C-alpha positions as a printed NumPy array, in Angstrom:
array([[  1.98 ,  27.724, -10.719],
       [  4.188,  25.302, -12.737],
       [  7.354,  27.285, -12.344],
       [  6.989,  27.758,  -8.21 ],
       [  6.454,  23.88 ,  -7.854],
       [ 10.011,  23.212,  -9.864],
       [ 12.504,  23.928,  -6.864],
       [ 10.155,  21.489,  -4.451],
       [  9.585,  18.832,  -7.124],
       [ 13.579,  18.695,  -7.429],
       [ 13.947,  18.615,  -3.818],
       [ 12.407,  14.943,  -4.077],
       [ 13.915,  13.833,  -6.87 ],
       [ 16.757,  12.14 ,  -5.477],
       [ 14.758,  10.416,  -2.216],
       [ 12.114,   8.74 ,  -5.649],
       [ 15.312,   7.386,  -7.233],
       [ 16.588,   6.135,  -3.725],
       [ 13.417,   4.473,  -3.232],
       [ 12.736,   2.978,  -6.261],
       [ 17.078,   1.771,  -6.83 ],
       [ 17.604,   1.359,  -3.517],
       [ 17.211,  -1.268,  -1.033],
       [ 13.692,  -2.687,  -0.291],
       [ 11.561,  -3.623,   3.078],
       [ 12.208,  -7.497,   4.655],
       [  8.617,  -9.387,   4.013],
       [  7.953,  -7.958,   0.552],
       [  5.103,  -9.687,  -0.835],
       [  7.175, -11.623,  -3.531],
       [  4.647, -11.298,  -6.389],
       [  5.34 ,  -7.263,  -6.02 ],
       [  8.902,  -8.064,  -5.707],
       [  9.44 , -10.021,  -8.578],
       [  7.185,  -6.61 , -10.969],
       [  9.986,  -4.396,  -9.907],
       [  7.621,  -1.383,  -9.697],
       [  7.894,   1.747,  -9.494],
       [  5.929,   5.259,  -8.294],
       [  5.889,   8.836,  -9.035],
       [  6.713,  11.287,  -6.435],
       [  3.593,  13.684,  -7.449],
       [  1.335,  11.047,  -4.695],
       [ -2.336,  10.208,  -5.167],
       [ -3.729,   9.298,  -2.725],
       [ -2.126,   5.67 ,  -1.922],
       [ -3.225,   3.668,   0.862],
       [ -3.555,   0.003,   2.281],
       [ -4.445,  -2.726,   4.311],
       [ -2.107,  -2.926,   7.441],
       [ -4.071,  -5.696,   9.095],
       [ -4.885,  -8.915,   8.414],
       [ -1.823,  -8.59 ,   6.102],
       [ -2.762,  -8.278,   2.466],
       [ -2.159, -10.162,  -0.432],
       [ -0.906,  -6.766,  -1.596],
       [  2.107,  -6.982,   0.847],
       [  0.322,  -4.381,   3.423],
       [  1.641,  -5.248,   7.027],
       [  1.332,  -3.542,  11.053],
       [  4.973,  -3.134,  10.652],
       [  5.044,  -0.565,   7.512],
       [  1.978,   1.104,   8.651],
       [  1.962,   3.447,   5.803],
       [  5.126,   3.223,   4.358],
       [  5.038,   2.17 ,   0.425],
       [  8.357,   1.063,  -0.428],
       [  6.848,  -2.549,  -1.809],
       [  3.596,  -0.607,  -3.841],
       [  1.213,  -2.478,  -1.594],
       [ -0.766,   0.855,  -1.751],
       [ -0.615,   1.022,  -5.707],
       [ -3.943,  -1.074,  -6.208],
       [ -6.877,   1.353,  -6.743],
       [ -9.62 ,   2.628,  -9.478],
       [ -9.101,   6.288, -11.254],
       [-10.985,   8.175, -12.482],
       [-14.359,   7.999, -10.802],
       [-16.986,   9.871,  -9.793],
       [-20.436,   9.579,  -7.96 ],
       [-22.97 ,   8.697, -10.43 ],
       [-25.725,  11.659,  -9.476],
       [-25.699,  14.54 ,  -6.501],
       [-23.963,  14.009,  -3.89 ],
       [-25.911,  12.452,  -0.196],
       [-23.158,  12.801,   2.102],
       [-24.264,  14.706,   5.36 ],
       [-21.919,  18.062,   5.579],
       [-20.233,  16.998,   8.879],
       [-19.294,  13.958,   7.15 ],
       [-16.938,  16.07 ,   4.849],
       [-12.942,  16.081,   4.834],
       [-12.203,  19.043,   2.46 ],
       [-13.725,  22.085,   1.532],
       [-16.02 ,  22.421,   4.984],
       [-16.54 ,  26.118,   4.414],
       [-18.681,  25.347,   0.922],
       [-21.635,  23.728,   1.297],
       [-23.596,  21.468,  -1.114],
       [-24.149,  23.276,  -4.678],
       [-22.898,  26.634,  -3.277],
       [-20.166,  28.331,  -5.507],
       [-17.047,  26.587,  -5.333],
       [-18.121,  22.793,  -4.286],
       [-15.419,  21.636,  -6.295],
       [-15.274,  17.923,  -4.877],
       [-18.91 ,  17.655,  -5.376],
       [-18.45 ,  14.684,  -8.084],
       [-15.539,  12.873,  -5.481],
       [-15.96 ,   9.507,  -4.401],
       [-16.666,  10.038,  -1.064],
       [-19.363,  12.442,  -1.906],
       [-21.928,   9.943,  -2.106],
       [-20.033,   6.508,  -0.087],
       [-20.275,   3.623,  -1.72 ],
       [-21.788,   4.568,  -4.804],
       [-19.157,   5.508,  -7.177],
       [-18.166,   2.433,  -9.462],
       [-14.427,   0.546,  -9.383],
       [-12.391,  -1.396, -11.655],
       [-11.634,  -5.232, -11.149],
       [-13.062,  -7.082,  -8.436],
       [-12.873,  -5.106,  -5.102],
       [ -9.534,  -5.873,  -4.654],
       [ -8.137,  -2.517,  -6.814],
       [ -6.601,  -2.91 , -10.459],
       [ -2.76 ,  -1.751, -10.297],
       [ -1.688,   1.548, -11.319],
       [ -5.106,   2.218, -10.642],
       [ -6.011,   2.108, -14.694],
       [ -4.873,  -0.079, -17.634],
       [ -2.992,   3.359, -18.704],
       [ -0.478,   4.8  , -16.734],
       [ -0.848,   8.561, -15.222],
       [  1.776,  10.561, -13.717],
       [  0.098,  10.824, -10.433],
       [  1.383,   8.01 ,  -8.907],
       [ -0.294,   5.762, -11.282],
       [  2.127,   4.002, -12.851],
       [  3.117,   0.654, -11.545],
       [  5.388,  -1.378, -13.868],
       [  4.605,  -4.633, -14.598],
       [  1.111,  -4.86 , -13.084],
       [ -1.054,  -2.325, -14.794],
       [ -4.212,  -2.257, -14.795],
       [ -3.98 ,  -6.119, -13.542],
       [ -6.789,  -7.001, -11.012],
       [ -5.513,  -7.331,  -7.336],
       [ -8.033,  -9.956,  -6.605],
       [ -5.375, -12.448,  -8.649],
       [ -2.607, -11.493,  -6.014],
       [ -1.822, -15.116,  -4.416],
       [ -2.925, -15.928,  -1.223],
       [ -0.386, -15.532,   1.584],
       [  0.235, -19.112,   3.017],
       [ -1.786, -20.496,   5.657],
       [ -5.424, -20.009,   6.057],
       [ -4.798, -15.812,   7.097],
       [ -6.935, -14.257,   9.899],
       [ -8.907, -16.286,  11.836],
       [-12.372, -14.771,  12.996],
       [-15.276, -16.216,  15.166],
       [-18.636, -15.353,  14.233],
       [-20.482, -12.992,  16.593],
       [-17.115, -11.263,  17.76 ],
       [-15.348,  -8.371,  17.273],
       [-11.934,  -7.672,  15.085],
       [ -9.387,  -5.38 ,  14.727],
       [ -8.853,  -4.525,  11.23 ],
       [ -6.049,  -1.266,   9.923],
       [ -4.758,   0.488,   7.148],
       [ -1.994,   2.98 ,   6.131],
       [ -2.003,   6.032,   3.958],
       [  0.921,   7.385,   2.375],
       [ -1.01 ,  11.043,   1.246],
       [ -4.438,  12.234,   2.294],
       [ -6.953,  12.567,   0.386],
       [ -9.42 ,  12.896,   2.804],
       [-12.719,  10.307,   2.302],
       [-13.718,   7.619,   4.26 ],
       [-13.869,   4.161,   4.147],
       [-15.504,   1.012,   4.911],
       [-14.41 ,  -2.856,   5.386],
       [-16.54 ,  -5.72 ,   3.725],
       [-16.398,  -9.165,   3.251],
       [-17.096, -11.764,  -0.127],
       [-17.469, -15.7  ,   0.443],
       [-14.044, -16.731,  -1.291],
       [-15.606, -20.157,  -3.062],
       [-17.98 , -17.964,  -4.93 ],
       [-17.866, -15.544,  -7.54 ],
       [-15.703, -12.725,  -6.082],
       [-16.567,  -8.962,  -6.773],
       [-17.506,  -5.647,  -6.175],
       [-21.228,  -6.555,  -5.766],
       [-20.69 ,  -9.111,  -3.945],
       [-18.385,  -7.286,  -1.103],
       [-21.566,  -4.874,  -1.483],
       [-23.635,  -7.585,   0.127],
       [-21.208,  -7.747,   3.253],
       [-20.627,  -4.451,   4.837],
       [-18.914,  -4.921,   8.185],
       [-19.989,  -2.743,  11.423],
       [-18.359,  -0.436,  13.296],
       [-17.482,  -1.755,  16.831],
       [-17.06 ,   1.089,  19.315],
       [-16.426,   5.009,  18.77 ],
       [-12.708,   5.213,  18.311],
       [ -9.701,   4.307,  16.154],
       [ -6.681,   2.978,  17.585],
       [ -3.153,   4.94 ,  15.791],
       [ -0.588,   2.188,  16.222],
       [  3.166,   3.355,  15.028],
       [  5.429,   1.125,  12.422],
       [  8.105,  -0.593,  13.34 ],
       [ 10.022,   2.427,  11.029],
       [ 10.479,   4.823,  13.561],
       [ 13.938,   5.69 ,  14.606],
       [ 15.8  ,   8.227,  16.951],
       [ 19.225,   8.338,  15.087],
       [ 20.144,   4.847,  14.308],
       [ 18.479,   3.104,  17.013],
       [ 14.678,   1.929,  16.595],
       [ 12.289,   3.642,  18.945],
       [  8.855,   1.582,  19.781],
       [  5.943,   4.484,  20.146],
       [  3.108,   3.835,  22.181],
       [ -0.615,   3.621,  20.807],
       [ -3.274,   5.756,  21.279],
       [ -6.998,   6.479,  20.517],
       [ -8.796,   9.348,  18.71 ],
       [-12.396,   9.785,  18.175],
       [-14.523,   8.164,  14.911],
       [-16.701,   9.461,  13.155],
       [-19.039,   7.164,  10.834],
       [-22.139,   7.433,   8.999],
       [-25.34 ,   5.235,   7.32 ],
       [-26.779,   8.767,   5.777],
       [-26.043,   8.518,   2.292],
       [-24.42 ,   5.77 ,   2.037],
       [-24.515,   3.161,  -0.389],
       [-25.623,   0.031,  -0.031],
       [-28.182,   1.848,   1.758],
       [-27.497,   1.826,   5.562],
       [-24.14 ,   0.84 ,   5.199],
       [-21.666,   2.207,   7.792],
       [-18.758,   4.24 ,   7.1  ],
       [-15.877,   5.807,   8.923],
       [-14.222,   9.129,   7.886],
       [-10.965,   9.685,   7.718],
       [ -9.584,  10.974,  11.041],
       [ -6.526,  13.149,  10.155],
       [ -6.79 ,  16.197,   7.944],
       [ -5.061,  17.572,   5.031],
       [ -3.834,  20.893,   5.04 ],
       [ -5.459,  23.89 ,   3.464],
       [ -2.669,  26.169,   2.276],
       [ -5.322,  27.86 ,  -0.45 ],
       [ -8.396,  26.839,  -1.872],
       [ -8.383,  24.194,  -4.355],
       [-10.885,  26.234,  -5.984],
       [ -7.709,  28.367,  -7.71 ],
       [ -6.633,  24.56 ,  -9.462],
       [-10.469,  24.933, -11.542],
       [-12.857,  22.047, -11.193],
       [-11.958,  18.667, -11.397],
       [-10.867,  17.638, -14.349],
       [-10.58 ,  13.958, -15.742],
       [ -7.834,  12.82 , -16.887],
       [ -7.805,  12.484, -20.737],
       [ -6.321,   8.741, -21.188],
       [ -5.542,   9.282, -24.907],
       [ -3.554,  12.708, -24.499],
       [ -0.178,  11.88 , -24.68 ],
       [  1.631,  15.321, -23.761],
       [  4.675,  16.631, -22.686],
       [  6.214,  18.494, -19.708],
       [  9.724,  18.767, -18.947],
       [  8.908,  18.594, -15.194],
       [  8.377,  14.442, -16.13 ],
       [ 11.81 ,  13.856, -15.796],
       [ 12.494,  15.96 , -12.925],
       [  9.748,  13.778, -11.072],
       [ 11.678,  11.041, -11.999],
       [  9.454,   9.792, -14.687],
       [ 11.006,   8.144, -17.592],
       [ 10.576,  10.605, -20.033],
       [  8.879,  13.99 , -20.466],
       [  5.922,  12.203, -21.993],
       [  2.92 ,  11.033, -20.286],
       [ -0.653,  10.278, -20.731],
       [ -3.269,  12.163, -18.864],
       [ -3.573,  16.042, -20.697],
       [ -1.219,  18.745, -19.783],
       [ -4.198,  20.892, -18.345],
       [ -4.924,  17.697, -16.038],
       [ -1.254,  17.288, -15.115],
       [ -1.306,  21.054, -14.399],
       [ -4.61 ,  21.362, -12.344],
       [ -2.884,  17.842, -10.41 ],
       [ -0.062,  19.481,  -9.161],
       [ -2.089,  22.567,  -8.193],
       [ -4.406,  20.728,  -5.85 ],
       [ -1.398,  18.619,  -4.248],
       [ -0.06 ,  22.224,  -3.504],
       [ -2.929,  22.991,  -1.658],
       [ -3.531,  20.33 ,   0.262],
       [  0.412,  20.568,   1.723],
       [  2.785,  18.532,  -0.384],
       [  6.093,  17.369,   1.487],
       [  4.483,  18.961,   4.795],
       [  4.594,  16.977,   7.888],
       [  1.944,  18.201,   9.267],
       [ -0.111,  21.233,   8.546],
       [  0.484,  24.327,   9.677],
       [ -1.741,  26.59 ,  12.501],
       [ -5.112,  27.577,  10.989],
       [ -4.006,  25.659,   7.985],
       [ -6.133,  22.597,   8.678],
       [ -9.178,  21.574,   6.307],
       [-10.847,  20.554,   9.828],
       [ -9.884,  20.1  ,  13.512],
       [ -6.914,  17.731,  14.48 ],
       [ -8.551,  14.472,  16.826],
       [ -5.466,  15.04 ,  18.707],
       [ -2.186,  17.452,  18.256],
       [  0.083,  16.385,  15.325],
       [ -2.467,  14.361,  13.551],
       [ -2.674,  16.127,  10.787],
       [ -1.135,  16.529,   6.918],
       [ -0.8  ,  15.455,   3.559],
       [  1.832,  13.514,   2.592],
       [  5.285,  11.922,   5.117],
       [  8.472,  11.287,   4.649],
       [ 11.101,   9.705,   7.045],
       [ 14.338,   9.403,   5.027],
       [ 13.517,   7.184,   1.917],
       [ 10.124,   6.068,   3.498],
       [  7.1  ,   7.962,   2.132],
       [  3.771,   7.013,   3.832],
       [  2.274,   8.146,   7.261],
       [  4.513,   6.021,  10.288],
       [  1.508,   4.329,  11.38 ],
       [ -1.551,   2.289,  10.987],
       [ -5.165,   3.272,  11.774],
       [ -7.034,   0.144,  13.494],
       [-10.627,  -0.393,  13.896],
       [-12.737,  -2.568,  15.743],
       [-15.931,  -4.439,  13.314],
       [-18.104,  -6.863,  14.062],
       [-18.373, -10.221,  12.493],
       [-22.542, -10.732,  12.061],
       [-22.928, -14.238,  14.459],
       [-25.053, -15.629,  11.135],
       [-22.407, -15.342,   8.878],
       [-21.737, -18.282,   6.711],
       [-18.647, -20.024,   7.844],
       [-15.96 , -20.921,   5.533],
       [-13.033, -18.887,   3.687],
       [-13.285, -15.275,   3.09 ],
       [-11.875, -12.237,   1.054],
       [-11.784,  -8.946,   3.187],
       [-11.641,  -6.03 ,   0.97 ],
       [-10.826,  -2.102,   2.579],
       [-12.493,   0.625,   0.055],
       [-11.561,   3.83 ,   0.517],
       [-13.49 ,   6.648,  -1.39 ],
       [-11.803,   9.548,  -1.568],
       [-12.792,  13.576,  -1.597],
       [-10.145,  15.238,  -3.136],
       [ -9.488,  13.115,  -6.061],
       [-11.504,  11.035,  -8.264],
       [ -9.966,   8.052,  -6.859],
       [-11.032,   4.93 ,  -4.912],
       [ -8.172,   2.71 ,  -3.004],
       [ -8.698,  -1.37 ,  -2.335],
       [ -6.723,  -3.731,  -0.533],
       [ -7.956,  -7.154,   0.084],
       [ -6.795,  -9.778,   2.78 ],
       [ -7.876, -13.531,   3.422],
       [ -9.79 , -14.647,   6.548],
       [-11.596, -17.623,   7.74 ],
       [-14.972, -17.489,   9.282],
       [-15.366, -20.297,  12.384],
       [-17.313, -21.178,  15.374],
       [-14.73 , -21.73 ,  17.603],
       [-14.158, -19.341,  20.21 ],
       [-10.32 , -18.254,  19.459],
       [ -9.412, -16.25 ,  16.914],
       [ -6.   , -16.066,  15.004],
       [ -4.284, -12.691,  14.25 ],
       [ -1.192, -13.145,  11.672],
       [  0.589,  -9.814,  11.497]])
């Protein structure tokens, strides 16, 4: 396995070392600018808030283009805590094995059980994803294992949102892990954590997500403005934690080009296994040392294989489930030096008309299926009871 992913792993080499060297986004969050981080090309599963814009330098514009690490705040490893409650039509990878058949290899994911698996830091995602760097995209110089919650506020008082209405809320995903995820909110002059976002599960408004395009998209050198469009959502209170709690899947699928199955079960990683692999260095890591356990590092690139690494979108009868609409579809995306999908995926939630009015955190978890990862962004809104609500972008 190893020696077929060398020629494709090189093939990237020189777009991470562009991205990382090479010029930057306008609007980078300046906190992120000033870490000078960095990412592996062998992705996890990085995503982020798109809208409100995040503390973590998220933004509509980027949709799910990286290049500022605003996607590089998440927990790893995790796992449910007991068997998994998800219902089966819930599921994102591995639809042909059902609960505790043979070969339910993402039966201790995240998104097996919603809600229930726990997280590092406060609900805002810890950076690199662990206070030890992995080579699987979590690494993030300068910032790991430091709690995104203490990401400054962006000026200004951020979103503004009337009780009793409805807001459109997005995110961006630069690979696909499959999962779902769900929004929540945590008074900001309190105590500000996991349990309390727990306490504050936003509802779904409506039955379908809205894919808006970045403003990233070019034909040649000229920038090309792409329409939106809806596709279907599905969500779920089954299983869930905090019981009755809504969650959305994630619409697009990955690709099945074999059965993760071949990769073994899921290992963890083992944070005090400091091994070596000369394919390190041609990922673009600094040396061919890492943390993690070869046989981790191994099974890692295995399961990125078989989910479609580098393909745009998956091939004919290669899907893990049916595309909401054609093209929707893959793994990971790349358009020149940006990696990331080239668009957001907005909701509508409701805002309860007895919230408590007064300054908010918003924090986006999203457990995913494939990996024993959980992503979190978090944003800043204020609660009122005027009629007109304010949407910074």
């Amino acid at each position: 396995m190893l020696r077929s992913l060398v020629g494709s792993e090189m093939c990237i080499r020189d777009r991470y070392q562009r991205r990382v060297r090479g010029p930057t986004q306008s609007n980078m969050h300046p906190t992120l600018l000033l870490l000078g981080l960095a990412m592996l090309p062998l992705a996890a599963s990085h995503g982020h808030i798109t809208l409100p814009p995040s503390r973590h330098g998220g933004r509509l514009e980027f949709g799910g283009h990286c290049n500022n690490n605003a996607c590089m705040w998440f927990s790893q490893p995790t796992s449910i805590p007991s068997e998994p409650t998800l219902p089966h039509h819930m599921r994102t990878y591995n639809l042909n094995v059902k609960t505790g058949e043979p070969g339910d290899w993402s039966a201790s994911m995240p998104w097996r059980a919603p809600g229930s698996a726990p997280v590092q830091g406060s609900g805002c995602g810890v950076g690199g994803g662990n206070h030890v760097p992995l080579p699987n995209g979590g690494e993030l110089d300068g910032a790991q294992g430091m709690d995104g919650l203490s990401l400054p506020k962006l000026p200004g008082p951020g979103a503004v949102w009337p009780r009793g209405s409805t807001q459109q809320v997005g995110f961006g995903i630069l690979a696909n892990h499959g999962g779902g995820y769900s929004w929540r909110l945590c008074k900001a002059d309190g105590e500000v954590n996991e349990a309390c976002f727990q306490q504050n599960v936003l509802r779904f408004a409506g039955d379908s997500h809205t894919i808006r395009y970045s403003n990233l998209s070019f034909v040649y050198n000229k920038p090309t403005v792409l329409p939106p469009f809806s596709i279907p959502r599905k969500t779920t209170t089954e299983g869930t934690w905090p019981v009755d709690s809504e969650w959305a899947r994630i619409p697009m699928p990955g690709c099945r080009l074999c059965d993760q199955s071949v990769c073994g079960s899921g290992l963890y990683p083992n944070l005090t296994d400091y091994f070596e692999s000369p394919l390190l260095q041609t990922l673009g890591y600094r040396d061919d040392h890492a943390f993690g356990g070869l046989k981790w590092f191994e099974q890692q690139m295995c399961s990125q294989t078989c989910s479609g690494f580098n393909i745009t979108t998956c091939p004919p009868g290669m899907l893990q489930f049916d595309e909401p609409v054609n093209g929707i579809s893959g793994y990971t995306f790349t358009l020149d030096a940006n990696e990331g999908f080239p668009y957001s995926i907005l909701d509508e939630v409701v805002i309860p008309a007895d919230l408590e009015l007064g300054d908010y955190v918003l924090s986006w978890r999203w457990d995913c299926e494939q990996s024993h990862q959980i992503w979190q962004n978090c944003a800043d809104v204020r609660v009122t009871d005027d009629g007109s609500a304010v949407h910074p972008i």
